[in-house]
Amino acid sequence: MTDAQILQAAERLRLAEATRIPSAPVRELIGETDLDAAYAVQRELTRSRIAEGAVAVGRKIGLTSRVVQEQFGVHTPDFGVLFDDMIHTDGAQVALERYLQPRIEGEIAFVLNADLPSPHTSIVDVLRATEFILPALEIVDSRIRDWDIRITDTIADNASSGAVVLGTTPYGIRGLDLTEIGMVVEHGGEPVSTGAGSACLGSPANAVVWLAREVARRGDPLRAGEVVMSGALGPMVPVAVAGRYRLLLDGLGDVEVAFTREDASS
């Protein structure tokens, strides 16, 4: 893959973000199977965002569901970068117009208190390095028209990231069986997505182990203080209209976001 193709793919996604007009898939430029090329596009976009003043504050893991992996014909998750302007707190109001094609999903966020520098990071290392966990809603989004994506499209597009809404009550991880934690996302008080910790690579902690190893192998390991979105516990839900979405996690409280319209007459 040439540098010119990497830059062309990055510019396509950058333009879609700036104009709010979704683009054609970038796999047309970088292919459907070259994950390293896709991460190179992501790094170029990350470099641009940081140059513009954004601060990287964590990572997000995608494609943790076996069903979704089969949909994309892959057998591995992917990851993206969280920036400071993507983080919201419980009860936040966000404008629908800020996103191109938003969807929402319920997750558990891990907040780290130690570096995880090894490509051989173990589950014990992850549990020791977790200061606390939070209930979290992820707003996923795609710069690719009609969500017509394959694995290289979503990796290049920062793992189809949008924003994160974090709960405000921290929970210790000791004694919790994350595989058994049940999840419900409600819209207007009605359930629209259900799931459990076991849907996320068997456990959200397993997903963080995968991430720690992968980013260490790629030379950018997880650091103390980072927020890690560990992956969806249930199906993504399209967000087409203004309204409130609430995540309830067994034993881990809840978190809520309200989507609004900047133009109340629309």
PDB file of C-alpha atoms in Angstrom:
ATOM      1  CA  MET A   1       0.000   0.000   0.000  1.00  0.00           C
ATOM      2  CA  THR A   2       1.444   3.380  -0.980  1.00  0.00           C
ATOM      3  CA  ASP A   3       1.628   6.471   1.198  1.00  0.00           C
ATOM      4  CA  ALA A   4      -0.473   8.268  -1.404  1.00  0.00           C
ATOM      5  CA  GLN A   5      -3.307   5.748  -1.007  1.00  0.00           C
ATOM      6  CA  ILE A   6      -3.149   6.054   2.783  1.00  0.00           C
ATOM      7  CA  LEU A   7      -3.340   9.839   2.576  1.00  0.00           C
ATOM      8  CA  GLN A   8      -6.144   9.708   0.002  1.00  0.00           C
ATOM      9  CA  ALA A   9      -8.207   7.433   2.245  1.00  0.00           C
ATOM     10  CA  ALA A  10      -7.597   9.678   5.252  1.00  0.00           C
ATOM     11  CA  GLU A  11      -8.617  12.758   3.288  1.00  0.00           C
ATOM     12  CA  ARG A  12     -11.829  11.043   2.143  1.00  0.00           C
ATOM     13  CA  LEU A  13     -12.829  10.401   5.752  1.00  0.00           C
ATOM     14  CA  ARG A  14     -11.683  13.839   6.892  1.00  0.00           C
ATOM     15  CA  LEU A  15     -13.827  15.498   4.228  1.00  0.00           C
ATOM     16  CA  ALA A  16     -16.870  13.420   5.184  1.00  0.00           C
ATOM     17  CA  GLU A  17     -16.480  14.538   8.789  1.00  0.00           C
ATOM     18  CA  ALA A  18     -16.048  18.188   7.836  1.00  0.00           C
ATOM     19  CA  THR A  19     -18.935  18.377   5.372  1.00  0.00           C
ATOM     20  CA  ARG A  20     -21.287  15.993   7.222  1.00  0.00           C
ATOM     21  CA  ILE A  21     -21.687  14.108   3.939  1.00  0.00           C
ATOM     22  CA  PRO A  22     -20.844  10.380   4.179  1.00  0.00           C
ATOM     23  CA  SER A  23     -18.241   9.106   1.739  1.00  0.00           C
ATOM     24  CA  ALA A  24     -17.753   6.062  -0.420  1.00  0.00           C
ATOM     25  CA  PRO A  25     -15.956   3.166   1.313  1.00  0.00           C
ATOM     26  CA  VAL A  26     -12.195   3.601   1.716  1.00  0.00           C
ATOM     27  CA  ARG A  27     -11.685  -0.073   0.949  1.00  0.00           C
ATOM     28  CA  GLU A  28     -11.801   1.084  -2.664  1.00  0.00           C
ATOM     29  CA  LEU A  29      -8.416   2.676  -1.937  1.00  0.00           C
ATOM     30  CA  ILE A  30      -6.785   0.338   0.601  1.00  0.00           C
ATOM     31  CA  GLY A  31      -8.456  -3.011  -0.064  1.00  0.00           C
ATOM     32  CA  GLU A  32     -10.654  -5.187   2.133  1.00  0.00           C
ATOM     33  CA  THR A  33      -8.041  -7.231   3.988  1.00  0.00           C
ATOM     34  CA  ASP A  34      -4.978  -5.055   4.682  1.00  0.00           C
ATOM     35  CA  LEU A  35      -5.461  -4.244   8.378  1.00  0.00           C
ATOM     36  CA  ASP A  36      -2.062  -2.573   8.660  1.00  0.00           C
ATOM     37  CA  ALA A  37      -3.005  -0.143   5.880  1.00  0.00           C
ATOM     38  CA  ALA A  38      -6.297   0.591   7.643  1.00  0.00           C
ATOM     39  CA  TYR A  39      -4.504   1.334  10.914  1.00  0.00           C
ATOM     40  CA  ALA A  40      -2.096   3.561   8.988  1.00  0.00           C
ATOM     41  CA  VAL A  41      -5.088   5.619   7.816  1.00  0.00           C
ATOM     42  CA  GLN A  42      -6.349   5.765  11.412  1.00  0.00           C
ATOM     43  CA  ARG A  43      -2.930   6.947  12.625  1.00  0.00           C
ATOM     44  CA  GLU A  44      -2.874   9.690   9.993  1.00  0.00           C
ATOM     45  CA  LEU A  45      -6.288  10.930  11.134  1.00  0.00           C
ATOM     46  CA  THR A  46      -5.186  10.711  14.783  1.00  0.00           C
ATOM     47  CA  ARG A  47      -2.060  12.730  13.993  1.00  0.00           C
ATOM     48  CA  SER A  48      -4.215  15.394  12.336  1.00  0.00           C
ATOM     49  CA  ARG A  49      -6.623  15.604  15.273  1.00  0.00           C
ATOM     50  CA  ILE A  50      -3.799  15.984  17.787  1.00  0.00           C
ATOM     51  CA  ALA A  51      -2.160  18.646  15.608  1.00  0.00           C
ATOM     52  CA  GLU A  52      -5.470  20.529  15.736  1.00  0.00           C
ATOM     53  CA  GLY A  53      -5.445  20.435  19.545  1.00  0.00           C
ATOM     54  CA  ALA A  54      -7.369  17.283  20.440  1.00  0.00           C
ATOM     55  CA  VAL A  55      -6.054  15.179  23.323  1.00  0.00           C
ATOM     56  CA  ALA A  56      -6.098  11.368  23.202  1.00  0.00           C
ATOM     57  CA  VAL A  57      -7.606  10.096  26.465  1.00  0.00           C
ATOM     58  CA  GLY A  58      -8.249   6.417  25.807  1.00  0.00           C
ATOM     59  CA  ARG A  59      -9.199   3.683  23.378  1.00  0.00           C
ATOM     60  CA  LYS A  60     -12.310   1.900  22.196  1.00  0.00           C
ATOM     61  CA  ILE A  61     -12.663  -1.719  21.168  1.00  0.00           C
ATOM     62  CA  GLY A  62     -14.989  -2.790  18.368  1.00  0.00           C
ATOM     63  CA  LEU A  63     -16.101  -6.036  16.745  1.00  0.00           C
ATOM     64  CA  THR A  64     -16.145  -7.932  20.047  1.00  0.00           C
ATOM     65  CA  SER A  65     -19.320  -9.828  19.177  1.00  0.00           C
ATOM     66  CA  ARG A  66     -18.865 -13.171  17.402  1.00  0.00           C
ATOM     67  CA  VAL A  67     -21.972 -12.443  15.323  1.00  0.00           C
ATOM     68  CA  VAL A  68     -20.560  -9.141  14.117  1.00  0.00           C
ATOM     69  CA  GLN A  69     -17.166 -10.721  13.425  1.00  0.00           C
ATOM     70  CA  GLU A  70     -18.873 -13.295  11.222  1.00  0.00           C
ATOM     71  CA  GLN A  71     -20.715 -10.475   9.456  1.00  0.00           C
ATOM     72  CA  PHE A  72     -17.377  -8.906   8.504  1.00  0.00           C
ATOM     73  CA  GLY A  73     -15.645 -12.221   7.833  1.00  0.00           C
ATOM     74  CA  VAL A  74     -12.974 -11.618  10.488  1.00  0.00           C
ATOM     75  CA  HIS A  75     -11.920 -13.318  13.676  1.00  0.00           C
ATOM     76  CA  THR A  76     -10.481 -10.400  15.583  1.00  0.00           C
ATOM     77  CA  PRO A  77     -11.747  -7.213  17.189  1.00  0.00           C
ATOM     78  CA  ASP A  78     -10.460  -3.785  16.198  1.00  0.00           C
ATOM     79  CA  PHE A  79      -9.682  -0.592  18.091  1.00  0.00           C
ATOM     80  CA  GLY A  80      -9.798   3.193  17.828  1.00  0.00           C
ATOM     81  CA  VAL A  81      -8.760   6.270  19.794  1.00  0.00           C
ATOM     82  CA  LEU A  82     -10.885   8.290  22.234  1.00  0.00           C
ATOM     83  CA  PHE A  83     -10.315  12.051  22.241  1.00  0.00           C
ATOM     84  CA  ASP A  84     -11.200  14.515  24.980  1.00  0.00           C
ATOM     85  CA  ASP A  85     -14.003  16.126  22.981  1.00  0.00           C
ATOM     86  CA  MET A  86     -15.696  12.740  22.575  1.00  0.00           C
ATOM     87  CA  ILE A  87     -16.276  12.262  26.320  1.00  0.00           C
ATOM     88  CA  HIS A  88     -19.624  13.225  27.911  1.00  0.00           C
ATOM     89  CA  THR A  89     -20.991  12.583  31.386  1.00  0.00           C
ATOM     90  CA  ASP A  90     -24.238  11.050  32.584  1.00  0.00           C
ATOM     91  CA  GLY A  91     -27.291  13.057  31.563  1.00  0.00           C
ATOM     92  CA  ALA A  92     -25.513  14.869  28.729  1.00  0.00           C
ATOM     93  CA  GLN A  93     -27.486  16.428  25.911  1.00  0.00           C
ATOM     94  CA  VAL A  94     -25.938  15.968  22.473  1.00  0.00           C
ATOM     95  CA  ALA A  95     -27.148  17.290  19.140  1.00  0.00           C
ATOM     96  CA  LEU A  96     -28.143  14.696  16.564  1.00  0.00           C
ATOM     97  CA  GLU A  97     -26.711  16.975  13.883  1.00  0.00           C
ATOM     98  CA  ARG A  98     -23.238  16.416  15.314  1.00  0.00           C
ATOM     99  CA  TYR A  99     -23.256  12.895  13.884  1.00  0.00           C
ATOM    100  CA  LEU A 100     -23.731  11.482  10.406  1.00  0.00           C
ATOM    101  CA  GLN A 101     -25.388   8.096  11.016  1.00  0.00           C
ATOM    102  CA  PRO A 102     -25.425   7.543  14.792  1.00  0.00           C
ATOM    103  CA  ARG A 103     -26.079   4.315  16.592  1.00  0.00           C
ATOM    104  CA  ILE A 104     -25.838   3.568  20.299  1.00  0.00           C
ATOM    105  CA  GLU A 105     -24.704   0.609  22.375  1.00  0.00           C
ATOM    106  CA  GLY A 106     -24.207  -0.294  26.028  1.00  0.00           C
ATOM    107  CA  GLU A 107     -20.742  -1.041  27.379  1.00  0.00           C
ATOM    108  CA  ILE A 108     -18.482  -1.141  30.422  1.00  0.00           C
ATOM    109  CA  ALA A 109     -15.656   1.404  30.549  1.00  0.00           C
ATOM    110  CA  PHE A 110     -12.374   0.498  32.274  1.00  0.00           C
ATOM    111  CA  VAL A 111     -10.251   3.263  33.811  1.00  0.00           C
ATOM    112  CA  LEU A 112      -6.606   2.278  34.235  1.00  0.00           C
ATOM    113  CA  ASN A 113      -4.189   3.172  37.030  1.00  0.00           C
ATOM    114  CA  ALA A 114      -1.105   1.493  35.562  1.00  0.00           C
ATOM    115  CA  ASP A 115       0.611   1.084  32.204  1.00  0.00           C
ATOM    116  CA  LEU A 116       0.161  -2.172  30.291  1.00  0.00           C
ATOM    117  CA  PRO A 117       3.302  -2.217  28.119  1.00  0.00           C
ATOM    118  CA  SER A 118       3.604  -5.911  27.301  1.00  0.00           C
ATOM    119  CA  PRO A 119       2.339  -7.698  24.174  1.00  0.00           C
ATOM    120  CA  HIS A 120       1.875 -10.651  26.544  1.00  0.00           C
ATOM    121  CA  THR A 121      -0.432  -8.837  28.986  1.00  0.00           C
ATOM    122  CA  SER A 122      -2.505 -11.293  31.023  1.00  0.00           C
ATOM    123  CA  ILE A 123      -5.948 -11.122  32.568  1.00  0.00           C
ATOM    124  CA  VAL A 124      -4.238 -10.668  35.952  1.00  0.00           C
ATOM    125  CA  ASP A 125      -2.338  -7.668  34.597  1.00  0.00           C
ATOM    126  CA  VAL A 126      -5.557  -6.078  33.340  1.00  0.00           C
ATOM    127  CA  LEU A 127      -7.438  -6.638  36.597  1.00  0.00           C
ATOM    128  CA  ARG A 128      -4.542  -5.202  38.627  1.00  0.00           C
ATOM    129  CA  ALA A 129      -4.321  -2.166  36.339  1.00  0.00           C
ATOM    130  CA  THR A 130      -8.066  -1.389  36.503  1.00  0.00           C
ATOM    131  CA  GLU A 131      -8.721   1.367  39.025  1.00  0.00           C
ATOM    132  CA  PHE A 132     -12.486   1.229  38.512  1.00  0.00           C
ATOM    133  CA  ILE A 133     -15.188   0.597  35.923  1.00  0.00           C
ATOM    134  CA  LEU A 134     -18.140   2.700  34.801  1.00  0.00           C
ATOM    135  CA  PRO A 135     -21.398   2.096  32.966  1.00  0.00           C
ATOM    136  CA  ALA A 136     -21.042   3.681  29.535  1.00  0.00           C
ATOM    137  CA  LEU A 137     -23.002   4.391  26.388  1.00  0.00           C
ATOM    138  CA  GLU A 138     -21.072   4.563  23.148  1.00  0.00           C
ATOM    139  CA  ILE A 139     -22.397   6.623  20.270  1.00  0.00           C
ATOM    140  CA  VAL A 140     -20.971   4.896  17.227  1.00  0.00           C
ATOM    141  CA  ASP A 141     -20.941   6.636  13.880  1.00  0.00           C
ATOM    142  CA  SER A 142     -19.670   6.033  10.369  1.00  0.00           C
ATOM    143  CA  ARG A 143     -18.259   8.422   7.830  1.00  0.00           C
ATOM    144  CA  ILE A 144     -18.998   5.715   5.223  1.00  0.00           C
ATOM    145  CA  ARG A 145     -22.269   6.085   3.315  1.00  0.00           C
ATOM    146  CA  ASP A 146     -25.117   3.823   4.527  1.00  0.00           C
ATOM    147  CA  TRP A 147     -22.788   1.983   6.923  1.00  0.00           C
ATOM    148  CA  ASP A 148     -21.496   0.082   3.878  1.00  0.00           C
ATOM    149  CA  ILE A 149     -18.380  -1.062   5.707  1.00  0.00           C
ATOM    150  CA  ARG A 150     -15.926  -3.913   5.863  1.00  0.00           C
ATOM    151  CA  ILE A 151     -13.152  -4.403   8.400  1.00  0.00           C
ATOM    152  CA  THR A 152     -10.701  -2.001   6.719  1.00  0.00           C
ATOM    153  CA  ASP A 153     -13.355   0.718   6.438  1.00  0.00           C
ATOM    154  CA  THR A 154     -14.200   0.675  10.121  1.00  0.00           C
ATOM    155  CA  ILE A 155     -10.571   0.493  11.291  1.00  0.00           C
ATOM    156  CA  ALA A 156      -9.574   3.420   9.074  1.00  0.00           C
ATOM    157  CA  ASP A 157     -12.602   5.359  10.364  1.00  0.00           C
ATOM    158  CA  ASN A 158     -11.306   5.187  13.953  1.00  0.00           C
ATOM    159  CA  ALA A 159     -13.336   2.028  14.593  1.00  0.00           C
ATOM    160  CA  SER A 160     -16.551   3.869  13.629  1.00  0.00           C
ATOM    161  CA  SER A 161     -16.284   6.142  16.647  1.00  0.00           C
ATOM    162  CA  GLY A 162     -18.581   8.974  17.619  1.00  0.00           C
ATOM    163  CA  ALA A 163     -18.721   9.768  21.332  1.00  0.00           C
ATOM    164  CA  VAL A 164     -18.865   8.207  24.790  1.00  0.00           C
ATOM    165  CA  VAL A 165     -21.193   8.934  27.701  1.00  0.00           C
ATOM    166  CA  LEU A 166     -19.760   7.837  31.055  1.00  0.00           C
ATOM    167  CA  GLY A 167     -21.486   7.177  34.344  1.00  0.00           C
ATOM    168  CA  THR A 168     -20.328   9.190  37.355  1.00  0.00           C
ATOM    169  CA  THR A 169     -20.227   6.477  40.031  1.00  0.00           C
ATOM    170  CA  PRO A 170     -17.081   4.323  39.932  1.00  0.00           C
ATOM    171  CA  TYR A 171     -17.315   0.627  40.765  1.00  0.00           C
ATOM    172  CA  GLY A 172     -14.503  -1.621  41.920  1.00  0.00           C
ATOM    173  CA  ILE A 173     -13.895  -4.726  39.861  1.00  0.00           C
ATOM    174  CA  ARG A 174     -12.998  -7.055  42.748  1.00  0.00           C
ATOM    175  CA  GLY A 175     -15.538  -9.838  43.203  1.00  0.00           C
ATOM    176  CA  LEU A 176     -17.554  -8.998  40.085  1.00  0.00           C
ATOM    177  CA  ASP A 177     -18.356 -11.660  37.509  1.00  0.00           C
ATOM    178  CA  LEU A 178     -18.361  -9.492  34.408  1.00  0.00           C
ATOM    179  CA  THR A 179     -19.591 -12.356  32.234  1.00  0.00           C
ATOM    180  CA  GLU A 180     -22.897 -12.453  34.101  1.00  0.00           C
ATOM    181  CA  ILE A 181     -23.678  -8.738  34.138  1.00  0.00           C
ATOM    182  CA  GLY A 182     -26.955  -8.114  32.330  1.00  0.00           C
ATOM    183  CA  MET A 183     -27.510  -5.062  30.143  1.00  0.00           C
ATOM    184  CA  VAL A 184     -30.566  -3.185  28.904  1.00  0.00           C
ATOM    185  CA  VAL A 185     -30.642  -0.047  26.761  1.00  0.00           C
ATOM    186  CA  GLU A 186     -33.951   1.810  26.912  1.00  0.00           C
ATOM    187  CA  HIS A 187     -35.341   4.487  24.608  1.00  0.00           C
ATOM    188  CA  GLY A 188     -38.225   6.434  26.039  1.00  0.00           C
ATOM    189  CA  GLY A 189     -38.492   3.856  28.805  1.00  0.00           C
ATOM    190  CA  GLU A 190     -38.815   0.911  26.414  1.00  0.00           C
ATOM    191  CA  PRO A 191     -36.043  -1.699  25.983  1.00  0.00           C
ATOM    192  CA  VAL A 192     -34.373  -1.525  22.571  1.00  0.00           C
ATOM    193  CA  SER A 193     -31.245  -3.630  23.203  1.00  0.00           C
ATOM    194  CA  THR A 194     -30.414  -6.351  25.705  1.00  0.00           C
ATOM    195  CA  GLY A 195     -27.282  -8.349  26.357  1.00  0.00           C
ATOM    196  CA  ALA A 196     -24.698  -9.498  28.876  1.00  0.00           C
ATOM    197  CA  GLY A 197     -20.997  -9.384  29.594  1.00  0.00           C
ATOM    198  CA  SER A 198     -20.479 -12.782  28.012  1.00  0.00           C
ATOM    199  CA  ALA A 199     -21.342 -11.296  24.588  1.00  0.00           C
ATOM    200  CA  CYS A 200     -18.109  -9.272  24.670  1.00  0.00           C
ATOM    201  CA  LEU A 201     -15.390 -11.857  23.878  1.00  0.00           C
ATOM    202  CA  GLY A 202     -16.713 -13.922  26.767  1.00  0.00           C
ATOM    203  CA  SER A 203     -16.019 -11.056  29.197  1.00  0.00           C
ATOM    204  CA  PRO A 204     -15.247  -7.340  28.839  1.00  0.00           C
ATOM    205  CA  ALA A 205     -11.989  -8.027  30.701  1.00  0.00           C
ATOM    206  CA  ASN A 206     -10.955 -10.433  27.919  1.00  0.00           C
ATOM    207  CA  ALA A 207     -11.524  -7.629  25.413  1.00  0.00           C
ATOM    208  CA  VAL A 208      -9.181  -5.337  27.357  1.00  0.00           C
ATOM    209  CA  VAL A 209      -6.542  -8.082  27.420  1.00  0.00           C
ATOM    210  CA  TRP A 210      -6.808  -8.343  23.646  1.00  0.00           C
ATOM    211  CA  LEU A 211      -6.499  -4.574  23.271  1.00  0.00           C
ATOM    212  CA  ALA A 212      -3.515  -4.289  25.623  1.00  0.00           C
ATOM    213  CA  ARG A 213      -1.620  -6.945  23.684  1.00  0.00           C
ATOM    214  CA  GLU A 214      -2.512  -5.533  20.272  1.00  0.00           C
ATOM    215  CA  VAL A 215      -1.619  -1.904  20.935  1.00  0.00           C
ATOM    216  CA  ALA A 216       1.599  -2.925  22.712  1.00  0.00           C
ATOM    217  CA  ARG A 217       2.529  -5.013  19.679  1.00  0.00           C
ATOM    218  CA  ARG A 218       1.901  -1.968  17.501  1.00  0.00           C
ATOM    219  CA  GLY A 219       4.116   0.237  19.661  1.00  0.00           C
ATOM    220  CA  ASP A 220       1.447   2.329  21.405  1.00  0.00           C
ATOM    221  CA  PRO A 221       0.617   0.558  24.679  1.00  0.00           C
ATOM    222  CA  LEU A 222      -2.149   1.398  27.119  1.00  0.00           C
ATOM    223  CA  ARG A 223      -1.165   3.936  29.773  1.00  0.00           C
ATOM    224  CA  ALA A 224      -2.288   4.776  33.293  1.00  0.00           C
ATOM    225  CA  GLY A 225      -5.244   7.148  33.253  1.00  0.00           C
ATOM    226  CA  GLU A 226      -6.681   5.949  29.968  1.00  0.00           C
ATOM    227  CA  VAL A 227     -10.368   5.182  29.550  1.00  0.00           C
ATOM    228  CA  VAL A 228     -11.022   1.941  27.674  1.00  0.00           C
ATOM    229  CA  MET A 229     -14.414   1.237  26.143  1.00  0.00           C
ATOM    230  CA  SER A 230     -14.441  -2.546  26.230  1.00  0.00           C
ATOM    231  CA  GLY A 231     -17.028  -3.335  23.559  1.00  0.00           C
ATOM    232  CA  ALA A 232     -20.752  -3.786  23.100  1.00  0.00           C
ATOM    233  CA  LEU A 233     -22.756  -6.041  25.402  1.00  0.00           C
ATOM    234  CA  GLY A 234     -25.698  -6.160  23.006  1.00  0.00           C
ATOM    235  CA  PRO A 235     -26.835  -5.050  19.549  1.00  0.00           C
ATOM    236  CA  MET A 236     -26.295  -1.510  18.278  1.00  0.00           C
ATOM    237  CA  VAL A 237     -29.441   0.604  17.982  1.00  0.00           C
ATOM    238  CA  PRO A 238     -29.860   3.241  15.231  1.00  0.00           C
ATOM    239  CA  VAL A 239     -30.607   6.740  16.540  1.00  0.00           C
ATOM    240  CA  ALA A 240     -32.918   8.492  14.110  1.00  0.00           C
ATOM    241  CA  VAL A 241     -34.970  10.818  16.315  1.00  0.00           C
ATOM    242  CA  ALA A 242     -34.398  13.017  19.336  1.00  0.00           C
ATOM    243  CA  GLY A 243     -34.989  11.365  22.685  1.00  0.00           C
ATOM    244  CA  ARG A 244     -33.442   9.804  25.767  1.00  0.00           C
ATOM    245  CA  TYR A 245     -31.439   6.609  25.868  1.00  0.00           C
ATOM    246  CA  ARG A 246     -30.646   4.943  29.175  1.00  0.00           C
ATOM    247  CA  LEU A 247     -28.274   2.058  29.914  1.00  0.00           C
ATOM    248  CA  LEU A 248     -28.927  -0.147  32.942  1.00  0.00           C
ATOM    249  CA  LEU A 249     -26.258  -2.618  34.047  1.00  0.00           C
ATOM    250  CA  ASP A 250     -26.896  -5.230  36.754  1.00  0.00           C
ATOM    251  CA  GLY A 251     -25.044  -4.079  39.860  1.00  0.00           C
ATOM    252  CA  LEU A 252     -23.309  -1.200  38.043  1.00  0.00           C
ATOM    253  CA  GLY A 253     -25.980   1.471  37.959  1.00  0.00           C
ATOM    254  CA  ASP A 254     -27.098   3.356  34.901  1.00  0.00           C
ATOM    255  CA  VAL A 255     -26.151   6.170  32.540  1.00  0.00           C
ATOM    256  CA  GLU A 256     -28.283   8.322  30.259  1.00  0.00           C
ATOM    257  CA  VAL A 257     -27.942  10.587  27.228  1.00  0.00           C
ATOM    258  CA  ALA A 258     -30.485  12.844  25.537  1.00  0.00           C
ATOM    259  CA  PHE A 259     -30.303  13.451  21.805  1.00  0.00           C
ATOM    260  CA  THR A 260     -31.635  16.829  20.791  1.00  0.00           C
ATOM    261  CA  ARG A 261     -32.082  18.733  17.547  1.00  0.00           C
ATOM    262  CA  GLU A 262     -30.339  22.059  17.109  1.00  0.00           C
ATOM    263  CA  ASP A 263     -33.242  23.166  14.913  1.00  0.00           C
ATOM    264  CA  ALA A 264     -36.332  22.513  17.042  1.00  0.00           C
ATOM    265  CA  SER A 265     -38.588  22.873  14.009  1.00  0.00           C
ATOM    266  CA  SER A 266     -36.927  19.981  12.147  1.00  0.00           C
TER     267      SER A 266
END
